[in-house]
CSV table of C-alpha atoms in Angstrom, one decimal:
chain,number,residue,atom,x,y,z
A,1,MET,CA,90.6,-10.5,66.1
A,2,ARG,CA,94.1,-12.0,66.0
A,3,ILE,CA,96.6,-11.2,68.8
A,4,VAL,CA,100.2,-10.5,67.7
A,5,ALA,CA,102.7,-9.9,70.5
A,6,GLY,CA,100.1,-8.3,72.7
A,7,VAL,CA,98.6,-6.1,69.9
A,8,THR,CA,95.4,-7.2,68.1
A,9,THR,CA,95.2,-6.6,64.4
A,10,ALA,CA,92.4,-4.1,65.0
A,11,GLU,CA,94.7,-2.1,67.4
A,12,ARG,CA,97.9,-2.4,65.5
A,13,ARG,CA,99.1,0.8,63.9
A,14,SER,CA,102.6,1.6,62.9
A,15,TYR,CA,104.6,4.5,64.3
A,16,LEU,CA,107.9,6.0,63.5
A,17,VAL,CA,109.8,7.9,66.1
A,18,GLU,CA,112.4,10.5,65.1
A,19,ALA,CA,115.2,11.0,67.7
A,20,TYR,CA,118.2,13.2,67.3
A,21,ARG,CA,121.3,11.7,69.0
A,22,PRO,CA,124.3,14.1,68.6
A,23,GLY,CA,127.6,12.3,69.1
A,24,ALA,CA,125.9,8.9,69.2
A,25,ASN,CA,127.4,5.7,67.7
A,26,ALA,CA,125.9,2.4,66.8
A,27,ASP,CA,126.4,1.0,70.3
A,28,ASP,CA,124.5,4.0,71.8
A,29,VAL,CA,121.6,3.3,69.4
A,30,ARG,CA,121.7,-0.4,70.2
A,31,GLU,CA,121.4,0.4,73.9
A,32,ALA,CA,118.5,2.8,73.3
A,33,SER,CA,116.8,0.1,71.3
A,34,ARG,CA,117.2,-2.4,74.1
A,35,ARG,CA,115.7,0.1,76.6
A,36,LEU,CA,112.8,0.8,74.2
A,37,ALA,CA,112.2,-3.0,73.7
A,38,ALA,CA,112.2,-3.5,77.5
A,39,ALA,CA,109.8,-0.5,78.0
A,40,THR,CA,107.3,-1.8,75.5
A,41,TRP,CA,107.6,-5.3,76.9
A,42,ALA,CA,106.8,-4.0,80.4
A,43,LEU,CA,103.8,-2.0,79.0
A,44,ALA,CA,102.6,-5.1,77.0
A,45,ARG,CA,102.7,-7.2,80.2
A,46,THR,CA,100.3,-4.9,81.8
A,47,GLY,CA,97.9,-5.2,78.8
A,48,GLU,CA,98.9,-2.2,76.8
A,49,PRO,CA,98.9,-3.0,73.0
A,50,ILE,CA,102.4,-2.0,72.0
A,51,ARG,CA,105.5,-3.6,70.4
A,52,PHE,CA,108.9,-2.3,69.5
A,53,VAL,CA,109.8,-3.3,66.0
A,54,ALA,CA,113.1,-2.0,64.8
A,55,SER,CA,115.6,0.9,64.8
A,56,THR,CA,117.5,2.6,62.0
A,57,PHE,CA,120.5,4.8,62.7
A,58,VAL,CA,121.7,7.6,60.2
A,59,PRO,CA,125.1,8.5,61.6
A,60,ALA,CA,125.7,11.4,59.1
A,61,GLU,CA,122.5,13.0,60.3
A,62,GLU,CA,122.9,12.1,64.0
A,63,SER,CA,119.4,10.8,64.0
A,64,CYS,CA,117.6,7.6,64.7
A,65,PHE,CA,114.3,6.2,63.6
A,66,PHE,CA,112.5,3.7,65.9
A,67,ARG,CA,109.5,1.7,64.6
A,68,PHE,CA,106.6,0.6,66.8
A,69,GLU,CA,103.3,-1.1,66.5
A,70,GLY,CA,100.6,0.0,69.0
A,71,ALA,CA,97.3,1.5,69.7
A,72,SER,CA,98.3,5.2,69.8
A,73,ALA,CA,101.1,7.8,69.5
A,74,ASP,CA,100.5,8.6,73.2
A,75,LEU,CA,101.4,5.0,74.1
A,76,VAL,CA,104.5,5.2,72.0
A,77,ALA,CA,105.5,8.4,73.6
A,78,ARG,CA,105.0,6.8,77.0
A,79,ALA,CA,107.4,3.9,76.0
A,80,CYS,CA,110.0,6.5,74.9
A,81,ALA,CA,109.7,8.4,78.2
A,82,ASP,CA,109.9,5.1,80.2
A,83,ALA,CA,113.1,4.2,78.2
A,84,GLU,CA,114.5,7.7,78.6
A,85,VAL,CA,114.8,8.1,74.8
A,86,PRO,CA,113.6,11.6,73.9
A,87,ALA,CA,111.4,11.6,70.8
A,88,ALA,CA,111.6,14.7,68.6
A,89,ARG,CA,108.5,13.6,66.6
A,90,ILE,CA,106.2,10.7,66.4
A,91,HIS,CA,104.5,9.9,63.1
A,92,ALA,CA,101.7,7.5,62.3
A,93,VAL,CA,103.0,5.6,59.2
A,94,LEU,CA,101.9,3.0,56.7
A,95,ASP,CA,104.0,-0.1,56.2
A,96,LEU,CA,104.1,-0.5,52.4
A,97,ARG,CA,106.3,-3.5,51.9
A,98,GLU,CA,106.7,-4.5,48.3
A,99,GLU,CA,106.4,-8.1,47.2
A,100,PRO,CA,109.6,-9.5,45.7
A,101,CYS,CA,109.7,-9.5,41.9
A,102,ASP,CA,110.7,-12.6,40.0
A,103,SER,CA,113.3,-11.2,37.6
């Protein structure tokens, strides 16, 4: 089993967190992302298999999507709670990155 940022390949699952942020701007989302990264880092240091991956902000919808890798949705929820970022929903997702085409 290979270890990647505290998460073994056998434990690594992808999760997408939906969060609604009425009135938020890009700086607010950056700050929430910093708190999520710090929360997952703190959990990973205690041996919890979790990693914050990225965030996407959709200003017109007042919503954010935060990506994680980890062992469970419960662990992702714990990171969100620790970071004080309320999650509306947490989805297990598949990462289906396409290979670049040579055209």
